[in-house]
Amino acid sequence: GEEVAQTPKHLVRGEGQKAKLYCAPIKGHSYVFWYQQVLKNEFKFLISFQNENVFDETGMPKERFSAKCLPNSPCSLEIQATKLEDSAVYFCASSQSGGPYGYTFGSGTRLTVV
Amino acid sequence: KQEVTQIPAALSVPEGENLVLNCSFTDSAIYNLQWFRQDPGKGLTSLLLIQSSQREQTSGRLNASLDKSSGRSTLYIAASQPGDSATYLCAVKSSFGARFGAGTRLTVKP
């Protein structure tokens, strides 16, 4: 399809529970990026993939966050043992390549940790 | 490390006014710069994409310029309308991915 599909749109988790978010990039886009936006503030880069390989993970809080992009499956971002400060909107974007192409964003998943 | 700054943080103008939003970045080794619009509670909509070799891009009432050497881009909105009210973000893409500015929150009053 021509849009980046993120599911679910909303997710509520109790503190300490696991949260798993999904992203289906546009067909033919080989790069996938995850960003976190807390309270409409700055977009924080988390991780990027080139196909199923991690390209850049410098933004990932590695203790509790993990991500995968497996062939023929939506990409996923998983947060183990969620904390209140994980409450944010998580955006996924895809790009045709890592070079001159722009990004197309999904509509985001709003995670609320209570 | 790429730092992206957007000025002003917020802007309120009457309908019909022309306006300029600014984006500056610290590392000129970029692939491109992309302007997005974010409506409250929504995702990002791409407005304009300027490649590093280009000077400007236009779409309707929007014109974006890029001066890579000075690390600056501007988004010009002509004849603003209330429907233009949103947060505008610039994203600078390099070999390390995109870095975003904090955005300019635009309000166009009828």
PDB file of N, CA, C and O in Angstrom, chain A residues 62-94:
ATOM      1  N   LYS A  62      18.298   0.714  25.623  1.00  0.00           N
ATOM      2  CA  LYS A  62      18.453  -0.712  25.354  1.00  0.00           C
ATOM      3  C   LYS A  62      17.970  -1.615  26.475  1.00  0.00           C
ATOM      4  O   LYS A  62      17.750  -2.804  26.265  1.00  0.00           O
ATOM      5  N   GLU A  63      17.804  -1.039  27.688  1.00  0.00           N
ATOM      6  CA  GLU A  63      17.442  -1.911  28.797  1.00  0.00           C
ATOM      7  C   GLU A  63      16.062  -2.513  28.597  1.00  0.00           C
ATOM      8  O   GLU A  63      15.846  -3.687  28.885  1.00  0.00           O
ATOM      9  N   ARG A  64      15.112  -1.725  28.109  1.00  0.00           N
ATOM     10  CA  ARG A  64      13.742  -2.213  28.039  1.00  0.00           C
ATOM     11  C   ARG A  64      13.148  -2.174  26.642  1.00  0.00           C
ATOM     12  O   ARG A  64      12.082  -2.727  26.420  1.00  0.00           O
ATOM     13  N   PHE A  65      13.809  -1.521  25.706  1.00  0.00           N
ATOM     14  CA  PHE A  65      13.279  -1.371  24.362  1.00  0.00           C
ATOM     15  C   PHE A  65      13.979  -2.338  23.408  1.00  0.00           C
ATOM     16  O   PHE A  65      15.188  -2.513  23.466  1.00  0.00           O
ATOM     17  N   SER A  66      13.179  -2.924  22.532  1.00  0.00           N
ATOM     18  CA  SER A  66      13.750  -3.744  21.475  1.00  0.00           C
ATOM     19  C   SER A  66      12.890  -3.585  20.237  1.00  0.00           C
ATOM     20  O   SER A  66      11.716  -3.207  20.322  1.00  0.00           O
ATOM     21  N   ALA A  67      13.466  -3.850  19.083  1.00  0.00           N
ATOM     22  CA  ALA A  67      12.724  -3.705  17.833  1.00  0.00           C
ATOM     23  C   ALA A  67      13.199  -4.741  16.830  1.00  0.00           C
ATOM     24  O   ALA A  67      14.348  -5.192  16.878  1.00  0.00           O
ATOM     25  N   LYS A  68      12.267  -5.110  15.930  1.00  0.00           N
ATOM     26  CA  LYS A  68      12.598  -6.073  14.891  1.00  0.00           C
ATOM     27  C   LYS A  68      11.905  -5.698  13.597  1.00  0.00           C
ATOM     28  O   LYS A  68      10.811  -5.111  13.616  1.00  0.00           O
ATOM     29  N   CYS A  69      12.532  -6.057  12.488  1.00  0.00           N
ATOM     30  CA  CYS A  69      11.882  -5.993  11.181  1.00  0.00           C
ATOM     31  C   CYS A  69      12.197  -7.305  10.491  1.00  0.00           C
ATOM     32  O   CYS A  69      13.291  -7.473   9.946  1.00  0.00           O
ATOM     33  N   LEU A  70      11.257  -8.222  10.516  1.00  0.00           N
ATOM     34  CA  LEU A  70      11.475  -9.546   9.935  1.00  0.00           C
ATOM     35  C   LEU A  70      10.821  -9.625   8.562  1.00  0.00           C
ATOM     36  O   LEU A  70       9.808  -8.950   8.311  1.00  0.00           O
ATOM     37  N   PRO A  71      11.366 -10.435   7.671  1.00  0.00           N
ATOM     38  CA  PRO A  71      10.770 -10.557   6.331  1.00  0.00           C
ATOM     39  C   PRO A  71       9.311 -10.992   6.403  1.00  0.00           C
ATOM     40  O   PRO A  71       8.940 -11.841   7.210  1.00  0.00           O
ATOM     41  N   ASN A  72       8.494 -10.375   5.555  1.00  0.00           N
ATOM     42  CA  ASN A  72       7.088 -10.744   5.415  1.00  0.00           C
ATOM     43  C   ASN A  72       6.266 -10.556   6.692  1.00  0.00           C
ATOM     44  O   ASN A  72       5.238 -11.218   6.876  1.00  0.00           O
ATOM     45  N   SER A  73       6.740  -9.687   7.570  1.00  0.00           N
ATOM     46  CA  SER A  73       6.000  -9.380   8.791  1.00  0.00           C
ATOM     47  C   SER A  73       6.086  -7.886   9.066  1.00  0.00           C
ATOM     48  O   SER A  73       7.059  -7.243   8.655  1.00  0.00           O
ATOM     49  N   PRO A  74       5.079  -7.318   9.769  1.00  0.00           N
ATOM     50  CA  PRO A  74       5.233  -5.917  10.170  1.00  0.00           C
ATOM     51  C   PRO A  74       6.431  -5.768  11.096  1.00  0.00           C
ATOM     52  O   PRO A  74       6.797  -6.694  11.832  1.00  0.00           O
ATOM     53  N   CYS A  75       7.055  -4.605  11.057  1.00  0.00           N
ATOM     54  CA  CYS A  75       8.092  -4.292  12.036  1.00  0.00           C
ATOM     55  C   CYS A  75       7.430  -4.114  13.393  1.00  0.00           C
ATOM     56  O   CYS A  75       6.245  -3.806  13.486  1.00  0.00           O
ATOM     57  N   SER A  76       8.198  -4.311  14.434  1.00  0.00           N
ATOM     58  CA  SER A  76       7.650  -4.170  15.784  1.00  0.00           C
ATOM     59  C   SER A  76       8.611  -3.431  16.687  1.00  0.00           C
ATOM     60  O   SER A  76       9.825  -3.491  16.512  1.00  0.00           O
ATOM     61  N   LEU A  77       8.012  -2.736  17.656  1.00  0.00           N
ATOM     62  CA  LEU A  77       8.762  -2.068  18.714  1.00  0.00           C
ATOM     63  C   LEU A  77       8.171  -2.556  20.022  1.00  0.00           C
ATOM     64  O   LEU A  77       6.961  -2.450  20.237  1.00  0.00           O
ATOM     65  N   GLU A  78       8.999  -3.129  20.863  1.00  0.00           N
ATOM     66  CA  GLU A  78       8.513  -3.726  22.092  1.00  0.00           C
ATOM     67  C   GLU A  78       9.162  -3.049  23.287  1.00  0.00           C
ATOM     68  O   GLU A  78      10.367  -2.794  23.299  1.00  0.00           O
ATOM     69  N   ILE A  79       8.335  -2.759  24.276  1.00  0.00           N
ATOM     70  CA  ILE A  79       8.827  -2.152  25.511  1.00  0.00           C
ATOM     71  C   ILE A  79       8.501  -3.113  26.646  1.00  0.00           C
ATOM     72  O   ILE A  79       7.324  -3.404  26.912  1.00  0.00           O
ATOM     73  N   GLN A  80       9.518  -3.624  27.277  1.00  0.00           N
ATOM     74  CA  GLN A  80       9.336  -4.500  28.429  1.00  0.00           C
ATOM     75  C   GLN A  80       9.193  -3.643  29.681  1.00  0.00           C
ATOM     76  O   GLN A  80       9.843  -2.614  29.794  1.00  0.00           O
ATOM     77  N   ALA A  81       8.375  -4.068  30.601  1.00  0.00           N
ATOM     78  CA  ALA A  81       8.275  -3.385  31.899  1.00  0.00           C
ATOM     79  C   ALA A  81       8.125  -1.878  31.724  1.00  0.00           C
ATOM     80  O   ALA A  81       8.993  -1.094  32.109  1.00  0.00           O
ATOM     81  N   THR A  82       7.005  -1.477  31.125  1.00  0.00           N
ATOM     82  CA  THR A  82       6.803  -0.063  30.814  1.00  0.00           C
ATOM     83  C   THR A  82       6.836   0.811  32.064  1.00  0.00           C
ATOM     84  O   THR A  82       6.444   0.389  33.170  1.00  0.00           O
ATOM     85  N   LYS A  83       7.297   2.041  31.851  1.00  0.00           N
ATOM     86  CA  LYS A  83       7.327   3.049  32.906  1.00  0.00           C
ATOM     87  C   LYS A  83       6.438   4.217  32.497  1.00  0.00           C
ATOM     88  O   LYS A  83       6.127   4.394  31.317  1.00  0.00           O
ATOM     89  N   LEU A  84       6.065   5.028  33.496  1.00  0.00           N
ATOM     90  CA  LEU A  84       5.193   6.162  33.209  1.00  0.00           C
ATOM     91  C   LEU A  84       5.782   7.072  32.138  1.00  0.00           C
ATOM     92  O   LEU A  84       5.063   7.595  31.285  1.00  0.00           O
ATOM     93  N   GLU A  85       7.099   7.242  32.161  1.00  0.00           N
ATOM     94  CA  GLU A  85       7.733   8.160  31.202  1.00  0.00           C
ATOM     95  C   GLU A  85       7.782   7.618  29.772  1.00  0.00           C
ATOM     96  O   GLU A  85       8.186   8.326  28.854  1.00  0.00           O
ATOM     97  N   ASP A  86       7.351   6.363  29.603  1.00  0.00           N
ATOM     98  CA  ASP A  86       7.260   5.808  28.250  1.00  0.00           C
ATOM     99  C   ASP A  86       5.999   6.281  27.535  1.00  0.00           C
ATOM    100  O   ASP A  86       5.847   6.049  26.331  1.00  0.00           O
ATOM    101  N   SER A  87       5.091   6.915  28.285  1.00  0.00           N
ATOM    102  CA  SER A  87       3.869   7.434  27.672  1.00  0.00           C
ATOM    103  C   SER A  87       4.241   8.455  26.607  1.00  0.00           C
ATOM    104  O   SER A  87       4.910   9.456  26.885  1.00  0.00           O
ATOM    105  N   ALA A  88       3.803   8.198  25.393  1.00  0.00           N
ATOM    106  CA  ALA A  88       4.203   9.030  24.261  1.00  0.00           C
ATOM    107  C   ALA A  88       3.450   8.550  23.032  1.00  0.00           C
ATOM    108  O   ALA A  88       2.742   7.537  23.080  1.00  0.00           O
ATOM    109  N   VAL A  89       3.620   9.266  21.953  1.00  0.00           N
ATOM    110  CA  VAL A  89       3.171   8.773  20.653  1.00  0.00           C
ATOM    111  C   VAL A  89       4.401   8.257  19.923  1.00  0.00           C
ATOM    112  O   VAL A  89       5.411   8.947  19.826  1.00  0.00           O
ATOM    113  N   TYR A  90       4.307   7.029  19.447  1.00  0.00           N
ATOM    114  CA  TYR A  90       5.419   6.407  18.741  1.00  0.00           C
ATOM    115  C   TYR A  90       5.090   6.402  17.254  1.00  0.00           C
ATOM    116  O   TYR A  90       4.075   5.854  16.826  1.00  0.00           O
ATOM    117  N   PHE A  91       5.949   7.057  16.504  1.00  0.00           N
ATOM    118  CA  PHE A  91       5.750   7.158  15.063  1.00  0.00           C
ATOM    119  C   PHE A  91       6.730   6.266  14.327  1.00  0.00           C
ATOM    120  O   PHE A  91       7.902   6.160  14.691  1.00  0.00           O
ATOM    121  N   CYS A  92       6.229   5.669  13.288  1.00  0.00           N
ATOM    122  CA  CYS A  92       7.048   4.881  12.383  1.00  0.00           C
ATOM    123  C   CYS A  92       7.069   5.596  11.040  1.00  0.00           C
ATOM    124  O   CYS A  92       6.066   6.199  10.626  1.00  0.00           O
ATOM    125  N   ALA A  93       8.201   5.558  10.371  1.00  0.00           N
ATOM    126  CA  ALA A  93       8.310   6.138   9.037  1.00  0.00           C
ATOM    127  C   ALA A  93       9.068   5.171   8.154  1.00  0.00           C
ATOM    128  O   ALA A  93       9.893   4.379   8.640  1.00  0.00           O
ATOM    129  N   SER A  94       8.794   5.231   6.865  1.00  0.00           N
ATOM    130  CA  SER A  94       9.579   4.420   5.939  1.00  0.00           C
ATOM    131  C   SER A  94      10.102   5.304   4.814  1.00  0.00           C
ATOM    132  O   SER A  94       9.563   6.379   4.534  1.00  0.00           O
TER     133      SER A  94
END
